[in-house]
mmCIF file of C-alpha atoms in Angstrom:
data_model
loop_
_atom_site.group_PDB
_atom_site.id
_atom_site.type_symbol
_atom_site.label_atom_id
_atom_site.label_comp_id
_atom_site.label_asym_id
_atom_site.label_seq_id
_atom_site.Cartn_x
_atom_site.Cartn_y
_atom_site.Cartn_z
ATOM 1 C CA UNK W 145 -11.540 -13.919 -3.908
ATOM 2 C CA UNK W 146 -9.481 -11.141 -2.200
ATOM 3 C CA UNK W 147 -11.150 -8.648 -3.781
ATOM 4 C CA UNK W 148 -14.682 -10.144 -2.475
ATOM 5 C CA UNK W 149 -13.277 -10.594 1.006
ATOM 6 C CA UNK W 150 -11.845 -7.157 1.474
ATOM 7 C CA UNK W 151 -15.417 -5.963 0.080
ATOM 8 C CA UNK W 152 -17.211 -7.738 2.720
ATOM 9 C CA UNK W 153 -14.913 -6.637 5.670
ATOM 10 C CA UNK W 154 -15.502 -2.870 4.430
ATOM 11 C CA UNK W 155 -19.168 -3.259 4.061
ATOM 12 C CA UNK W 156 -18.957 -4.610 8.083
ATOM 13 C CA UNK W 157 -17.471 -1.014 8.871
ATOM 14 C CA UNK W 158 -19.393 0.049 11.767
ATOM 15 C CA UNK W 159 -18.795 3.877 10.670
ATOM 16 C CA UNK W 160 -21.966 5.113 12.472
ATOM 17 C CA UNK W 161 -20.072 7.367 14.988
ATOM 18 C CA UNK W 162 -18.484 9.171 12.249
ATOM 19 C CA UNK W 163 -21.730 9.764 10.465
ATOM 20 C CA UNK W 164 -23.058 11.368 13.022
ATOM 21 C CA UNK W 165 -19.819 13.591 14.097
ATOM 22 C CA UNK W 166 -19.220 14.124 10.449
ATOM 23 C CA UNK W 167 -23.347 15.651 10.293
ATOM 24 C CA UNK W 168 -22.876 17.423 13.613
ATOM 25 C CA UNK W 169 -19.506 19.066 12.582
ATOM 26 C CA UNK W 170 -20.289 20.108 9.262
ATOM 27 C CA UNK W 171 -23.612 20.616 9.249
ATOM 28 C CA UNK W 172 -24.130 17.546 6.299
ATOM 29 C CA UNK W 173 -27.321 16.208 5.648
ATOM 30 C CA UNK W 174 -27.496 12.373 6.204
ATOM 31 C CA UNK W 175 -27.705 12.008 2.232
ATOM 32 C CA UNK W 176 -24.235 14.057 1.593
ATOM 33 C CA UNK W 177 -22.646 11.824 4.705
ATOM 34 C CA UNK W 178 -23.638 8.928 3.738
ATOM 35 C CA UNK W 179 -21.925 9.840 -0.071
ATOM 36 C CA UNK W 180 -18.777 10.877 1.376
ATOM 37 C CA UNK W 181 -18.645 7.650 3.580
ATOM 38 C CA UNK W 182 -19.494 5.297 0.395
ATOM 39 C CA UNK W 183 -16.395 7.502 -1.246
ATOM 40 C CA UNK W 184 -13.999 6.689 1.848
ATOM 41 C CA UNK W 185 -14.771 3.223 2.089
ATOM 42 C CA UNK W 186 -13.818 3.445 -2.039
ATOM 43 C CA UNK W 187 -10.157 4.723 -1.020
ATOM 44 C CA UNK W 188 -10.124 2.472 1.462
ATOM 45 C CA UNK W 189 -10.671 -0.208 -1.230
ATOM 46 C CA UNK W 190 -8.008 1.367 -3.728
ATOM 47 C CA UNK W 191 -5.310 1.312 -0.916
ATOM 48 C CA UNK W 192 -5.700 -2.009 -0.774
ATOM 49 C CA UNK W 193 -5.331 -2.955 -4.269
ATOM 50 C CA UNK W 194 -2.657 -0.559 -4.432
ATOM 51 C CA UNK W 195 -0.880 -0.600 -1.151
ATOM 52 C CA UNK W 196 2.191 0.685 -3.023
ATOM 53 C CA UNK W 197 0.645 3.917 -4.656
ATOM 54 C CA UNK W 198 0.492 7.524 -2.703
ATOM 55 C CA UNK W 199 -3.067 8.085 -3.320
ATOM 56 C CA UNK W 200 -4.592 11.565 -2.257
ATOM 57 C CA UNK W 201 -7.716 12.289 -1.242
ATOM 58 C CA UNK W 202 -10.440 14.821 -2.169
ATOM 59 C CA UNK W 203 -11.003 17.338 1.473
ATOM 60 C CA UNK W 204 -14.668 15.623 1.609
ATOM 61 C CA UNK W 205 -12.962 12.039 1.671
ATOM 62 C CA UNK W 206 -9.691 13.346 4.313
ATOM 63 C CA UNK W 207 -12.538 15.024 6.535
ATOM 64 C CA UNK W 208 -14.231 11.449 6.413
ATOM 65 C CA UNK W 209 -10.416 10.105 7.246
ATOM 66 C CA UNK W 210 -9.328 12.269 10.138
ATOM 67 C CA UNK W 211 -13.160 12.006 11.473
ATOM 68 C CA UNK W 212 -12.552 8.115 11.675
ATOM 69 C CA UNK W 213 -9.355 8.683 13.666
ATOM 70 C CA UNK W 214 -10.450 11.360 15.726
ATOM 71 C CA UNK W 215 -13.721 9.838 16.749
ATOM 72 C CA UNK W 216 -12.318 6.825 18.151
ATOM 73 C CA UNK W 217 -8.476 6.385 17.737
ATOM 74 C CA UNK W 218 -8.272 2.492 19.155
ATOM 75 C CA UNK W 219 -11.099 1.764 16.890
ATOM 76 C CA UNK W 220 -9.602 3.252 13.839
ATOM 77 C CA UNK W 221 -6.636 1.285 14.311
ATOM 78 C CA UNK W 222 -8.611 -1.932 14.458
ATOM 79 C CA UNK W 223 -10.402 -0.815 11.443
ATOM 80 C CA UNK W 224 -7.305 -0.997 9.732
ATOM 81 C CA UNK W 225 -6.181 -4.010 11.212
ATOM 82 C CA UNK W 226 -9.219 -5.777 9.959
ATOM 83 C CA UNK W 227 -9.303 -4.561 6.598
ATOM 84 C CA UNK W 228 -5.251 -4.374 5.855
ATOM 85 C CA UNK W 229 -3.189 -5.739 8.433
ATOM 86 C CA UNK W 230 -1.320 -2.843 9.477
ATOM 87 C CA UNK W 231 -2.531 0.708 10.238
ATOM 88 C CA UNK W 232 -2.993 3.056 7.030
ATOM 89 C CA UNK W 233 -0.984 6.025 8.317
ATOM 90 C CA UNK W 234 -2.202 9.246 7.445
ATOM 91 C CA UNK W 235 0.824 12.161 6.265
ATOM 92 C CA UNK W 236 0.027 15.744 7.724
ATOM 93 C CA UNK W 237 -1.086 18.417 5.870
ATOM 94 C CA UNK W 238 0.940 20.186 3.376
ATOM 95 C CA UNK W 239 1.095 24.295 2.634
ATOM 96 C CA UNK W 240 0.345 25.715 -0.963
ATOM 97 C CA UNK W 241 3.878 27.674 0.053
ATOM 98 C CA UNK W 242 5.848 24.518 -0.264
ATOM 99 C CA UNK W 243 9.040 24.637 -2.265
ATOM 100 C CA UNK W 244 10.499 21.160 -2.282
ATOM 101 C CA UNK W 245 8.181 19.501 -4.688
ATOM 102 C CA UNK W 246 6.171 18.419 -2.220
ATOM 103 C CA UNK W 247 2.860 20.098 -3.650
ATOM 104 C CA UNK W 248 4.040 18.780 -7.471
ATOM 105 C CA UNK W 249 3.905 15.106 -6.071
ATOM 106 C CA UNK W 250 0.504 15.577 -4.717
ATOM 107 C CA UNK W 251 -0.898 16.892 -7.088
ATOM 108 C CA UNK W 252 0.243 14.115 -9.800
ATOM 109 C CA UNK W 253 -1.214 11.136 -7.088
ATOM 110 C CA UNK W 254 -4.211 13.215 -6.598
ATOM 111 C CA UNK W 255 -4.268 12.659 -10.780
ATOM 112 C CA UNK W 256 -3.456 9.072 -10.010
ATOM 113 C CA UNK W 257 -6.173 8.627 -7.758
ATOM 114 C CA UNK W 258 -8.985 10.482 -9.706
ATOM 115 C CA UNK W 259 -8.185 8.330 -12.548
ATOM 116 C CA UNK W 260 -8.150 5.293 -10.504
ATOM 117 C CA UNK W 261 -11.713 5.954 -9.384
ATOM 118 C CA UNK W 262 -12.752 5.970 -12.413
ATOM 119 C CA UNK W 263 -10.845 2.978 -13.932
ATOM 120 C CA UNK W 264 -12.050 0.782 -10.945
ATOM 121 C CA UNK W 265 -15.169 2.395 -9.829
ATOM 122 C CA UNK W 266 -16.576 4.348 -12.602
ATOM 123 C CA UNK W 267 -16.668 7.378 -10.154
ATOM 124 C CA UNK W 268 -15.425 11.112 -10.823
ATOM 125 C CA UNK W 269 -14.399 11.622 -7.021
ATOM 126 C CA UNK W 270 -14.988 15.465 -7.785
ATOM 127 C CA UNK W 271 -18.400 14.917 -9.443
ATOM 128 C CA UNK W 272 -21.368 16.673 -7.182
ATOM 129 C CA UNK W 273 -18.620 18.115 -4.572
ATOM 130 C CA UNK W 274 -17.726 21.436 -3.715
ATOM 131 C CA UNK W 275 -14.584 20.057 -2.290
ATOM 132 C CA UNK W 276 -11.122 19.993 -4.156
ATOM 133 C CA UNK W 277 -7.546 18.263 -3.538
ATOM 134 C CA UNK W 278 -6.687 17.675 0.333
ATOM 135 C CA UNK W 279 -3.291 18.748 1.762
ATOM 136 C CA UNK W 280 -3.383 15.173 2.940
ATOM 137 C CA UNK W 281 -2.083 11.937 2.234
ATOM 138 C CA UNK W 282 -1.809 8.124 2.839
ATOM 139 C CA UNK W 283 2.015 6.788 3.348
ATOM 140 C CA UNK W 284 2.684 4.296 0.740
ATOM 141 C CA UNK W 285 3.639 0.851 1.862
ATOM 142 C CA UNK W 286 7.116 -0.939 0.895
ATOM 143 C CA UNK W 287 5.453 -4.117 -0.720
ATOM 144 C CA UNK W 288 9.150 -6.173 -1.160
ATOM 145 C CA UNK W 289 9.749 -6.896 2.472
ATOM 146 C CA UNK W 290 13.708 -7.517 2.162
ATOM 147 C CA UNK W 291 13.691 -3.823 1.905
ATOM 148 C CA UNK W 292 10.445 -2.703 3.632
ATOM 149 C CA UNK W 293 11.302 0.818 6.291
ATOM 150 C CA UNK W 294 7.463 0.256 7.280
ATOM 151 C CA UNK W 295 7.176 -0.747 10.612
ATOM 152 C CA UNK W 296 4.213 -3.074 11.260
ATOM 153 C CA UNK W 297 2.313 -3.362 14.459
ATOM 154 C CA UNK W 298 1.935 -6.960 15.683
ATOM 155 C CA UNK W 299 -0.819 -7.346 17.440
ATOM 156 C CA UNK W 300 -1.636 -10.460 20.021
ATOM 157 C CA UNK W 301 -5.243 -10.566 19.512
#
């Protein structure tokens, strides 16, 4: 039942505005958009069967990301408010230079999150894509809230 609800709240997504900025920007036909959007709204899904996970995108599925935030920041945060409860945060870009073992752990959830899609989707996220592993990633939620750091947003609407 979860599963079917979440479904139906993505499918509501009104992500027109970022079609069009993502065509205008990039140069995308409507087809390739409108395939990268579909692939979005599928991470969008995975986060919330694994709210837990670090899950990194593909650079086609972050440009979808940051296009949703940039376009329209308050709605963005609504989006996720609707769909999860609390605001997916998005981590910053990280540099091929990096020494700490930063690159290491993104690489291994980007593994986590190909195989994923293709568990729960049947979908190779790189299949038909010129685009590769994003220097981006989602922050992991504390699900065991004696202990949870996150700090939720309560809204009063």
């Amino acid at each position: 039942m979860t599963i079917v609800t979440f479904l139906n709240k993505l499918n509501k997504l009104n992500l027109q505005a970022v079609e069009k900025q993502l065509m205008s920007s990039y140069g995308w036909t409507l087809e390739k958009t409108q395939v990268a959007i579909n692939r979005y709204k599928l991470y969008l899904h995975l986060k919330s069967l694994y709210p837990a996970v670090m899950l990194v995108p593909t650079q086609e599925i972050d440009l979808v990301w940051h296009t949703h935030i940039e376009v329209n920041l308050i709605k963005y945060i609504q989006d996720c408010y609707y769909l999860f409860g609390y605001i997916l945060n998005h981590c910053s870009a990280i540099s091929s230079e990096q020494n700490d073992g930063t690159l290491q752990i993104y690489e291994q959830s980007f593994g986590k999150t190909k195989a994923l899609f293709g568990e729960m989707f049947g979908v190779d996220i790189l299949e038909n894509t010129s685009f590769q592993i994003a220097a981006c990633a989602d922050l992991p939620i504390n699900t065991n809230p004696t202990t949870s750091g996150d700090l939720q947003i309560i809204s009063n609407y």
